[in-house]
């Protein structure tokens, strides 16, 4: 077995699971079936495994190697698996749960789809600048060979990537070069940061009011049953509603980096992270913009929620405040409390925050609540939480660990099945159970307030879980865009039409299930009464019938695979 640098690693998940067994020192047998490898029969792939827990290569036992199959022996944990042949490659993250021997497929990619390159913040897309003759990209560390870019339909594309923080080199017609830094860590589309490309070169770029691409993301229900979607990439919102023509409204500040969207019975509110503002939209599109915080620069941490008092509450990490429907902003001083990572409304209707205080002996991670006098009551925590979700009588908090903390500050740690799980919290059901995934969207997990955690793999992989929601019947719906399904937990699978992979979900007040797909530029709905689908393609000018297929859970992965294959070939896609 040879060791080699890992390339781009993408979320991958495996077949069906059940209740997790206790942790132990034993290894799991991971059977890998190779798909699409044109030269595997001639040359079996070289296998490199990276152990994320120790941040170092691992030399696992590789057995039963054949032209299209082999078996890995791995202890529970997270691993990057890199496969190489003369012509094909594959890179996948693999989460190994204790007590599970897995069988899964890996698609060896000898050629594949491209990822579009867009600068949403500055409106640069397509020829950037038009004088560019060639473009290449490599990691900031410079320890891997660069990847050559391709120009297609006026935009730059790269066949996958090999870095999170990358350097782009643009070769211009006059023989000079320009360099751009690329941060791939926060979005599926790249965010570009200007370094040393000249102002004259940039002026030749295609400047637009927001991106020419759309990417509908988070969905909320607004006034009069309207459905709104945040389009951060396009610097706008989209609205679809009963009796209304679908419409899009630009945000008033160009390239404002829209961060969050909140719906109320009268308005829809959109935060603008780059400028520290919030926009209030009425149903007809009338908008007003208000300043929340005055800063020389903004970060991506501007977070907004709807309070029990009807006001919109916000934090940018250094400030906590609220704004009422008339646009009046009230700030609540943090004093020496520390920096804030998240906020939520408790079952006691109070505003709660979590964060980190780095000031001296009394510092450390904390949770705090706002009292009636505008002061903060602080509770120490065992670890720094990055996110929180409200439950009855307390909160679920997550960061490096997961805990339930009641309204008196008593913390109960959860027993996570794998180290370095990185819980990603989604929703709390009526029984106070938290639904969440691991940091790569490999697993479906739920936790009870006694600290017990149940983990399973998704029915079909790779999943890439991107959202979990609960409807009025307490049914859990899970978006699994990499697997091309929406899972109705414990009941079955909905198969979207061709080319649509829902990433964000919203059950509305009529129990219709709405979805958005930022990559396909589509907002859609599955109507609960007729089970028929409708989707709206940007710029919302085209309304299509989007029929979803269906595969009910029938007790075994094999039968489900057959059902899935049958639905895909029987017009379950349109």
Coordinates of C-alpha atoms in Angstrom, one line a residue:
X1 CA 0.0 0.0 0.0
X2 CA 1.4 3.4 -0.9
X3 CA 0.9 6.7 0.9
X4 CA 0.2 9.9 -1.0
X5 CA -1.3 13.4 -0.4
X6 CA -5.0 13.5 0.0
X7 CA -6.9 15.5 -2.5
X8 CA -10.4 17.1 -2.2
X9 CA -12.4 15.1 0.3
X10 CA -16.2 15.1 0.2
X11 CA -18.9 13.9 2.5
X12 CA -19.8 10.3 2.0
X13 CA -22.2 8.1 3.9
X14 CA -23.2 4.4 3.9
X15 CA -26.3 2.2 3.7
X16 CA -28.7 1.3 6.6
X17 CA -27.9 1.2 10.3
X18 CA -29.7 0.7 13.6
X19 CA -28.9 1.2 17.3
X20 CA -25.3 1.9 18.0
X21 CA -23.2 -0.6 20.0
X22 CA -20.9 0.5 22.8
X23 CA -17.5 1.8 21.9
X24 CA -14.7 -0.7 21.9
X25 CA -11.1 -1.3 20.7
X26 CA -12.2 -3.7 17.9
X27 CA -12.1 -2.7 14.3
X28 CA -14.9 -2.7 11.7
X29 CA -14.7 -4.4 8.4
X30 CA -15.4 -1.8 5.6
X31 CA -16.0 -3.4 2.3
X32 CA -15.4 -1.1 -0.7
X33 CA -16.9 -1.7 -4.1
X34 CA -15.3 0.3 -6.9
X35 CA -17.6 1.8 -9.5
X36 CA -16.5 3.3 -12.8
X37 CA -12.8 2.6 -12.6
X38 CA -11.7 2.0 -16.2
X39 CA -8.2 0.7 -15.4
X40 CA -8.9 -1.1 -12.1
X41 CA -8.9 -4.6 -13.7
X42 CA -5.3 -3.8 -14.9
X43 CA -4.1 -2.0 -11.8
X44 CA -5.7 -2.3 -8.4
X45 CA -6.0 1.2 -6.8
X46 CA -3.4 2.4 -4.3
X47 CA -5.2 3.2 -1.0
X48 CA -4.2 6.0 1.4
X49 CA -6.1 6.5 4.7
X50 CA -5.9 9.6 6.9
X51 CA -6.9 9.4 10.5
X52 CA -8.6 12.6 11.4
X53 CA -8.5 11.9 15.1
X54 CA -4.6 12.0 15.2
X55 CA -4.2 14.1 12.0
X56 CA -1.8 11.6 10.6
X57 CA -1.7 8.8 8.0
X58 CA -3.0 5.4 9.0
X59 CA -1.9 2.0 7.7
X60 CA -5.0 -0.2 8.0
X61 CA -5.3 -3.8 7.1
X62 CA -6.3 -4.1 3.4
X63 CA -7.5 -7.5 2.5
X64 CA -9.6 -9.4 -0.1
X65 CA -8.2 -7.1 -2.8
X66 CA -9.5 -7.7 -6.3
X67 CA -9.9 -5.7 -9.5
X68 CA -13.0 -3.9 -8.2
X69 CA -13.2 -4.6 -4.5
X70 CA -11.3 -4.6 -1.2
X71 CA -11.8 -4.6 2.6
X72 CA -10.5 -2.1 5.1
X73 CA -10.2 -2.8 8.8
X74 CA -10.7 0.4 10.7
X75 CA -11.6 1.3 14.4
X76 CA -14.5 3.7 15.0
X77 CA -13.6 7.3 13.9
X78 CA -13.3 9.6 10.9
X79 CA -11.0 8.8 8.0
X80 CA -10.1 10.3 4.7
X81 CA -9.8 7.5 2.1
X82 CA -7.9 8.4 -1.1
X83 CA -7.8 6.0 -4.0
X84 CA -5.6 6.3 -7.0
X85 CA -5.0 4.4 -10.2
X86 CA -3.3 5.4 -13.4
X87 CA -6.4 7.1 -14.8
X88 CA -9.0 7.4 -12.0
X89 CA -9.2 8.9 -8.5
X90 CA -11.6 8.9 -5.6
X91 CA -11.5 10.8 -2.3
X92 CA -14.1 10.3 0.4
X93 CA -14.6 11.0 4.1
X94 CA -15.7 7.9 6.0
X95 CA -17.3 8.0 9.4
X96 CA -17.0 4.5 11.1
X97 CA -19.5 3.8 13.8
X98 CA -18.8 1.1 16.5
X99 CA -20.5 -2.2 15.9
X100 CA -21.1 -1.7 12.2
X101 CA -19.5 -3.7 9.4
X102 CA -20.3 -1.7 6.2
X103 CA -20.5 -2.4 2.5
X104 CA -20.6 0.6 0.2
X105 CA -19.7 1.8 -3.3
X106 CA -17.1 4.4 -4.2
X107 CA -17.4 6.0 -7.6
X108 CA -13.9 6.3 -9.2
X109 CA -13.9 9.5 -11.1
X110 CA -12.1 9.4 -14.4
X111 CA -13.9 12.6 -15.5
X112 CA -16.6 14.4 -13.8
X113 CA -18.8 17.5 -13.2
X114 CA -17.3 21.0 -12.8
X115 CA -17.8 23.4 -9.9
X116 CA -18.7 26.9 -10.9
X117 CA -16.6 29.7 -9.7
X118 CA -18.5 32.8 -8.5
X119 CA -17.6 35.9 -6.4
X120 CA -21.0 36.6 -4.8
X121 CA -19.7 39.4 -2.6
X122 CA -18.3 41.6 -5.4
X123 CA -20.5 40.5 -8.3
X124 CA -17.6 39.1 -10.3
X125 CA -18.5 36.2 -12.5
X126 CA -17.7 34.9 -15.9
X127 CA -14.6 36.5 -17.4
X128 CA -12.7 37.8 -14.4
X129 CA -11.0 39.7 -15.8
X130 CA -11.7 39.4 -19.5
X131 CA -8.0 39.7 -20.2
X132 CA -7.3 36.3 -18.6
X133 CA -5.8 33.7 -20.9
X134 CA -5.5 30.9 -18.3
X135 CA -6.3 30.1 -14.7
X136 CA -4.9 27.5 -12.2
X137 CA -5.4 26.8 -8.5
X138 CA -3.4 25.1 -5.8
X139 CA -3.4 25.0 -1.9
X140 CA -2.0 28.0 -0.1
X141 CA 0.7 25.7 1.3
X142 CA 1.9 25.0 -2.2
X143 CA 2.4 21.4 -1.4
X144 CA 0.4 19.9 -4.3
X145 CA 0.4 20.3 -8.0
X146 CA -2.0 23.0 -9.3
X147 CA -5.3 22.2 -11.0
X148 CA -6.0 23.8 -14.4
X149 CA -9.3 25.6 -14.8
X150 CA -11.6 25.5 -17.7
X151 CA -13.7 28.4 -19.2
X152 CA -17.2 27.3 -20.1
X153 CA -20.2 29.5 -20.9
X154 CA -18.5 32.6 -19.7
X155 CA -17.5 31.3 -16.3
X156 CA -14.5 29.6 -14.8
X157 CA -14.8 26.0 -13.6
X158 CA -12.5 23.6 -11.8
X159 CA -12.8 19.8 -11.9
X160 CA -13.1 19.4 -8.1
X161 CA -10.6 21.0 -5.8
X162 CA -7.7 20.0 -3.7
X163 CA -7.8 22.6 -1.0
X164 CA -9.9 24.6 1.5
X165 CA -7.8 27.7 1.3
X166 CA -6.4 28.0 -2.2
X167 CA -4.5 30.4 -4.5
X168 CA -5.7 31.2 -8.0
X169 CA -3.2 32.4 -10.6
X170 CA -4.6 34.3 -13.5
X171 CA -2.4 34.6 -16.6
X172 CA -3.3 37.8 -18.5
X173 CA -3.0 38.6 -22.2
X174 CA -0.1 41.0 -21.6
X175 CA 2.0 38.3 -20.0
X176 CA 1.5 39.4 -16.4
X177 CA -0.2 37.4 -13.7
X178 CA -2.7 38.2 -11.0
X179 CA -3.3 36.2 -7.8
X180 CA -6.5 35.7 -5.9
X181 CA -7.0 33.9 -2.5
X182 CA -9.9 31.5 -2.4
X183 CA -11.8 30.4 0.8
X184 CA -13.8 27.3 0.1
X185 CA -14.5 26.5 3.8
X186 CA -17.8 28.4 4.1
X187 CA -19.9 27.7 0.9
X188 CA -20.3 25.4 -2.0
X189 CA -19.4 28.3 -4.3
X190 CA -16.1 29.9 -3.8
X191 CA -15.7 33.2 -2.2
X192 CA -12.8 35.2 -3.7
X193 CA -10.7 37.8 -1.9
X194 CA -8.7 40.3 -4.0
X195 CA -5.0 40.3 -3.4
X196 CA -2.8 41.7 -6.2
X197 CA -4.9 41.8 -9.3
X198 CA -4.7 45.4 -10.5
X199 CA -7.8 47.7 -10.4
X200 CA -7.5 48.1 -14.1
X201 CA -7.7 44.3 -14.6
X202 CA -10.6 44.0 -12.3
X203 CA -12.5 46.8 -14.0
X204 CA -12.6 44.6 -17.1
X205 CA -14.5 41.9 -15.2
X206 CA -18.2 41.4 -15.6
X207 CA -19.7 43.6 -12.9
X208 CA -23.3 42.9 -11.9
X209 CA -25.7 43.9 -9.2
X210 CA -25.2 40.6 -7.4
X211 CA -24.4 37.4 -9.1
X212 CA -25.9 36.3 -12.4
X213 CA -26.4 33.0 -10.7
X214 CA -29.1 32.2 -8.2
X215 CA -28.8 30.0 -5.2
X216 CA -32.1 29.8 -3.2
X217 CA -31.3 28.6 0.3
X218 CA -33.1 28.9 3.6
X219 CA -36.9 28.9 3.4
X220 CA -39.4 30.7 5.8
X221 CA -43.1 31.3 5.8
X222 CA -44.1 34.9 5.8
X223 CA -47.3 36.9 5.9
X224 CA -50.5 35.5 4.4
X225 CA -49.0 32.1 3.8
X226 CA -46.3 33.3 1.5
X227 CA -43.1 31.3 1.2
X228 CA -39.8 33.2 1.0
X229 CA -36.3 32.0 0.2
X230 CA -33.0 33.7 0.9
X231 CA -30.8 34.0 -2.2
X232 CA -27.4 35.0 -0.8
X233 CA -25.5 34.4 -4.0
X234 CA -27.9 36.6 -6.0
X235 CA -28.2 39.2 -3.2
X236 CA -32.0 39.0 -3.2
X237 CA -35.0 37.2 -1.8
X238 CA -37.7 35.2 -3.7
X239 CA -41.3 35.0 -2.7
X240 CA -44.0 32.5 -3.8
X241 CA -47.5 32.7 -2.3
X242 CA -51.2 32.0 -2.6
X243 CA -52.7 34.3 -5.3
X244 CA -49.4 36.1 -5.9
X245 CA -47.1 36.0 -8.9
X246 CA -43.7 34.6 -7.9
X247 CA -41.3 37.4 -7.6
X248 CA -37.7 38.3 -6.6
X249 CA -36.6 41.4 -4.8
X250 CA -33.1 42.7 -4.6
X251 CA -31.6 43.7 -1.3
X252 CA -31.0 47.5 -1.2
X253 CA -27.2 47.2 -0.6
X254 CA -25.3 45.5 -3.4
X255 CA -23.1 42.6 -2.4
X256 CA -24.4 42.8 1.2
X257 CA -23.7 39.1 2.0
X258 CA -27.2 38.2 3.1
X259 CA -26.9 35.9 6.2
X260 CA -30.3 35.0 7.6
X261 CA -34.0 35.3 6.9
X262 CA -36.8 35.4 9.5
X263 CA -40.6 35.4 8.8
X264 CA -43.2 37.0 11.0
X265 CA -47.0 37.5 10.5
X266 CA -46.4 41.0 9.0
X267 CA -42.9 41.1 7.5
X268 CA -39.9 39.1 6.4
X269 CA -36.5 40.2 7.7
X270 CA -33.1 39.6 6.0
X271 CA -29.8 40.4 7.7
X272 CA -26.9 41.9 5.7
X273 CA -23.7 40.7 7.3
X274 CA -21.1 42.8 5.4
X275 CA -22.8 46.1 6.3
X276 CA -24.4 45.2 9.7
X277 CA -27.9 46.0 8.5
X278 CA -31.3 44.3 8.3
X279 CA -34.0 44.7 5.6
X280 CA -37.7 44.5 6.3
X281 CA -39.9 43.3 3.4
X282 CA -43.6 43.5 3.1
X283 CA -45.6 41.1 1.0
X284 CA -45.7 43.5 -2.0
X285 CA -42.0 43.9 -1.9
X286 CA -41.8 47.3 -0.2
X287 CA -38.6 47.3 1.8
X288 CA -36.9 49.3 4.5
X289 CA -33.3 49.0 5.6
X290 CA -32.1 49.5 9.2
X291 CA -28.6 49.6 10.7
X292 CA -28.1 47.1 13.5
X293 CA -24.5 47.5 14.5
X294 CA -21.8 50.1 13.4
X295 CA -18.5 48.4 12.7
X296 CA -15.5 49.1 10.5
X297 CA -15.8 45.6 9.1
X298 CA -18.3 42.7 9.5
X299 CA -17.9 39.0 9.9
X300 CA -20.1 36.2 8.8
X301 CA -21.5 35.8 12.3
X302 CA -24.6 38.1 12.1
X303 CA -27.3 35.8 13.5
X304 CA -31.0 36.7 13.7
X305 CA -34.0 35.0 15.4
X306 CA -37.6 35.9 16.2
X307 CA -38.2 36.6 19.9
X308 CA -41.3 35.7 21.9
X309 CA -42.0 39.4 22.1
X310 CA -42.3 39.7 18.3
X311 CA -39.0 41.6 17.9
X312 CA -36.1 40.4 15.8
X313 CA -33.1 39.6 18.0
X314 CA -29.6 39.6 16.7
X315 CA -25.9 39.1 17.6
X316 CA -22.8 39.7 15.6
X317 CA -20.5 38.1 18.2
X318 CA -19.8 41.3 20.0
X319 CA -23.3 42.8 20.4
X320 CA -26.7 41.6 21.3
X321 CA -29.8 43.6 20.5
X322 CA -33.3 43.6 19.0
X323 CA -35.3 45.6 16.5
X324 CA -39.1 46.1 16.6
X325 CA -41.5 46.3 13.6
X326 CA -41.0 50.1 13.4
X327 CA -37.3 49.7 13.0
X328 CA -36.3 50.9 16.5
X329 CA -33.1 49.1 17.6
X330 CA -32.3 48.3 21.3
X331 CA -28.8 47.1 22.4
X332 CA -28.0 45.2 25.5
X333 CA -24.5 45.6 26.8
X334 CA -22.4 42.5 27.3
X335 CA -19.9 44.2 29.5
X336 CA -17.1 41.7 30.1
X337 CA -19.3 38.7 29.4
X338 CA -17.3 37.6 26.3
X339 CA -18.0 36.9 22.7
X340 CA -21.3 35.4 21.6
X341 CA -21.5 32.4 19.2
X342 CA -25.3 31.9 19.1
X343 CA -28.6 32.9 20.6
X344 CA -32.1 31.3 21.1
X345 CA -35.4 31.9 22.7
X346 CA -36.0 29.6 25.7
X347 CA -39.2 27.9 26.7
X348 CA -39.3 30.6 29.4
X349 CA -39.6 33.2 26.5
X350 CA -36.2 34.7 27.5
X351 CA -33.3 35.3 25.2
X352 CA -30.3 33.0 25.9
X353 CA -26.8 33.2 24.5
X354 CA -23.7 31.0 24.4
X355 CA -20.1 32.0 23.9
X356 CA -16.6 32.2 25.3
X357 CA -15.1 34.6 27.9
X358 CA -11.3 34.8 27.7
X359 CA -10.9 37.3 30.6
X360 CA -8.8 35.8 33.4
X361 CA -9.6 33.1 36.0
X362 CA -13.4 33.7 35.7
X363 CA -13.4 33.3 32.0
X364 CA -14.3 30.2 29.9
X365 CA -17.3 29.0 28.0
X366 CA -20.7 30.2 29.2
X367 CA -24.5 30.3 28.7
X368 CA -26.4 33.4 29.8
X369 CA -29.9 34.8 29.9
X370 CA -31.2 38.3 29.8
X371 CA -33.2 39.2 32.9
X372 CA -36.1 41.7 33.2
X373 CA -33.7 44.6 34.0
X374 CA -31.5 44.1 30.9
X375 CA -28.7 42.3 32.7
X376 CA -27.1 39.0 32.0
X377 CA -27.2 35.9 34.3
X378 CA -24.2 33.7 33.5
X379 CA -23.7 29.9 33.8
X380 CA -20.4 28.2 33.2
X381 CA -20.1 25.4 30.7
X382 CA -17.8 22.5 30.2
X383 CA -16.9 23.3 26.6
X384 CA -17.4 26.2 24.2
X385 CA -20.6 25.8 22.2
X386 CA -20.9 27.1 18.7
X387 CA -24.6 26.4 18.3
X388 CA -27.7 26.0 20.5
X389 CA -31.3 24.7 20.0
X390 CA -34.1 25.4 22.4
X391 CA -36.0 22.6 24.1
X392 CA -38.6 22.3 26.9
X393 CA -36.9 23.4 30.1
X394 CA -33.5 24.1 28.6
X395 CA -31.2 23.9 25.6
X396 CA -29.1 21.5 23.5
X397 CA -25.6 23.0 22.9
X398 CA -22.9 21.7 20.6
X399 CA -19.3 22.4 19.7
X400 CA -16.6 19.9 20.3
X401 CA -19.1 18.0 22.5
X402 CA -22.9 17.8 23.0
X403 CA -24.9 18.6 26.2
X404 CA -28.3 19.4 27.4
X405 CA -28.4 22.4 29.8
X406 CA -31.5 23.2 31.8
X407 CA -32.8 26.7 32.6
X408 CA -30.9 26.6 35.9
X409 CA -27.6 26.0 34.2
X410 CA -27.2 22.3 35.0
X411 CA -25.3 20.5 32.2
X412 CA -25.8 16.9 31.1
X413 CA -23.3 15.7 28.6
X414 CA -24.4 13.3 25.8
X415 CA -22.6 10.1 25.1
X416 CA -21.4 10.5 21.5
X417 CA -20.6 7.3 19.6
X418 CA -17.5 8.6 17.8
X419 CA -14.8 11.0 18.9
X420 CA -14.6 14.3 17.0
X421 CA -18.2 13.9 15.8
X422 CA -18.7 17.7 15.4
X423 CA -22.5 17.6 16.0
X424 CA -24.5 19.7 13.6
X425 CA -27.8 20.6 15.2
X426 CA -31.1 20.8 13.4
X427 CA -34.3 20.5 15.3
X428 CA -35.9 19.4 18.6
X429 CA -39.0 17.2 18.4
X430 CA -42.1 17.3 20.7
X431 CA -40.5 14.7 23.0
X432 CA -37.5 17.0 23.6
X433 CA -35.3 14.8 21.5
X434 CA -32.6 16.5 19.5
X435 CA -32.1 15.6 15.8
X436 CA -28.6 16.2 14.4
X437 CA -25.9 14.9 12.1
X438 CA -22.2 14.7 12.2
X439 CA -20.1 17.4 10.7
X440 CA -20.0 15.8 7.3
X441 CA -23.6 14.8 7.0
X442 CA -22.8 11.1 7.1
X443 CA -25.1 10.0 9.9
X444 CA -28.6 10.5 11.4
X445 CA -28.4 10.9 15.1
X446 CA -30.9 11.8 17.9
X447 CA -30.2 12.4 21.6
X448 CA -32.4 12.3 24.6
X449 CA -32.0 14.5 27.6
X450 CA -30.7 11.6 29.7
X451 CA -27.5 11.8 27.5
X452 CA -28.2 8.7 25.4
X453 CA -27.5 9.0 21.7
X454 CA -28.8 6.8 18.8
X455 CA -26.8 6.9 15.6
X456 CA -27.4 5.2 12.2
X457 CA -26.3 5.6 8.7
X458 CA -28.7 6.9 6.1
X459 CA -30.6 4.4 3.9
X460 CA -28.7 5.4 0.8
X461 CA -25.3 7.0 0.5
X462 CA -23.5 9.2 0.1
X463 CA -26.1 11.4 1.9
X464 CA -24.5 14.8 2.6
X465 CA -27.3 15.6 5.0
X466 CA -28.1 19.3 4.7
X467 CA -31.4 19.8 6.6
X468 CA -33.8 18.2 9.1
X469 CA -37.2 19.5 9.8
X470 CA -40.3 18.3 11.7
X471 CA -43.9 18.8 10.4
X472 CA -47.1 19.2 12.4
X473 CA -47.5 15.4 12.6
X474 CA -44.1 15.2 14.3
X475 CA -42.6 13.5 11.2
X476 CA -38.9 14.1 10.7
X477 CA -37.9 15.0 7.1
X478 CA -34.2 14.8 6.1
X479 CA -32.6 16.4 3.0
X480 CA -29.9 14.1 1.6
X481 CA -28.8 15.9 -1.6
X482 CA -25.8 13.6 -2.4
X483 CA -28.1 10.6 -2.3
X484 CA -30.7 12.5 -4.4
X485 CA -33.5 11.8 -1.9
X486 CA -35.6 13.4 0.8
X487 CA -36.0 10.9 3.6
X488 CA -39.2 10.6 5.7
X489 CA -37.5 9.1 8.7
X490 CA -38.6 5.6 9.5
X491 CA -41.2 5.6 6.7
X492 CA -39.7 6.0 3.2
X493 CA -37.9 8.1 0.6
X494 CA -39.1 10.7 -1.8
X495 CA -37.1 10.8 -5.0
X496 CA -36.9 14.3 -6.6
X497 CA -37.2 14.8 -10.4
X498 CA -34.1 14.7 -12.5
X499 CA -31.6 17.4 -11.8
X500 CA -33.2 18.5 -8.5
X501 CA -31.5 17.7 -5.2
X502 CA -33.3 19.5 -2.3
X503 CA -30.9 21.0 0.3
X504 CA -33.3 23.1 2.4
X505 CA -36.7 22.1 3.7
X506 CA -39.8 23.8 5.1
X507 CA -43.1 22.3 6.2
X508 CA -45.7 25.1 5.8
X509 CA -48.8 25.7 7.9
X510 CA -50.8 23.5 5.4
X511 CA -48.3 20.6 5.8
X512 CA -47.0 21.1 2.3
X513 CA -43.2 20.4 2.1
X514 CA -41.2 23.1 0.4
X515 CA -37.6 22.7 -0.7
X516 CA -34.9 24.6 -2.4
X517 CA -31.9 23.5 -4.4
X518 CA -29.2 26.3 -4.6
X519 CA -27.2 24.4 -7.3
X520 CA -30.2 23.8 -9.6
X521 CA -31.7 27.3 -8.9
X522 CA -35.0 25.8 -8.0
X523 CA -37.7 26.3 -5.3
X524 CA -40.3 23.5 -5.1
X525 CA -43.2 22.1 -3.1
X526 CA -44.8 18.7 -2.6
X527 CA -48.5 19.4 -2.0
X528 CA -49.7 17.3 1.0
X529 CA -53.2 16.6 -0.3
X530 CA -52.4 15.6 -3.9
X531 CA -48.8 14.5 -3.3
X532 CA -48.0 16.3 -6.6
X533 CA -45.0 18.4 -7.0
X534 CA -44.5 21.9 -8.4
X535 CA -41.2 23.7 -8.9
X536 CA -40.2 27.3 -9.8
X537 CA -37.0 27.8 -11.8
X538 CA -35.2 31.2 -11.6
X539 CA -35.9 33.8 -12.5
X540 CA -39.2 32.2 -11.3
X541 CA -40.5 32.6 -14.9
X542 CA -41.0 28.9 -15.4
X543 CA -43.3 26.7 -13.3
X544 CA -43.0 23.0 -13.8
X545 CA -44.7 19.8 -12.7
X546 CA -42.1 18.2 -10.5
X547 CA -43.3 14.6 -9.7
X548 CA -41.6 12.9 -6.9
X549 CA -41.1 9.1 -6.8
X550 CA -41.6 7.1 -3.7
X551 CA -39.8 4.2 -2.0
X552 CA -41.3 2.9 1.3
X553 CA -39.0 1.3 3.8
X554 CA -39.5 -2.5 3.5
X555 CA -37.1 -3.9 6.0
X556 CA -33.9 -4.4 4.1
X557 CA -31.3 -2.3 2.2
X558 CA -31.5 -4.7 -0.7
X559 CA -35.2 -4.3 -1.2
X560 CA -34.9 -0.6 -0.9
X561 CA -32.1 -0.5 -3.5
X562 CA -34.4 -2.4 -5.9
X563 CA -37.3 -0.1 -5.2
X564 CA -35.1 2.9 -5.7
X565 CA -33.8 1.6 -9.0
X566 CA -37.3 0.8 -10.2
X567 CA -38.6 4.3 -9.4
X568 CA -35.7 5.9 -11.2
X569 CA -36.6 4.0 -14.3
X570 CA -40.4 4.3 -14.1
X571 CA -40.8 8.0 -14.5
X572 CA -40.2 9.0 -10.9
X573 CA -38.3 11.8 -12.5
X574 CA -39.6 14.4 -14.9

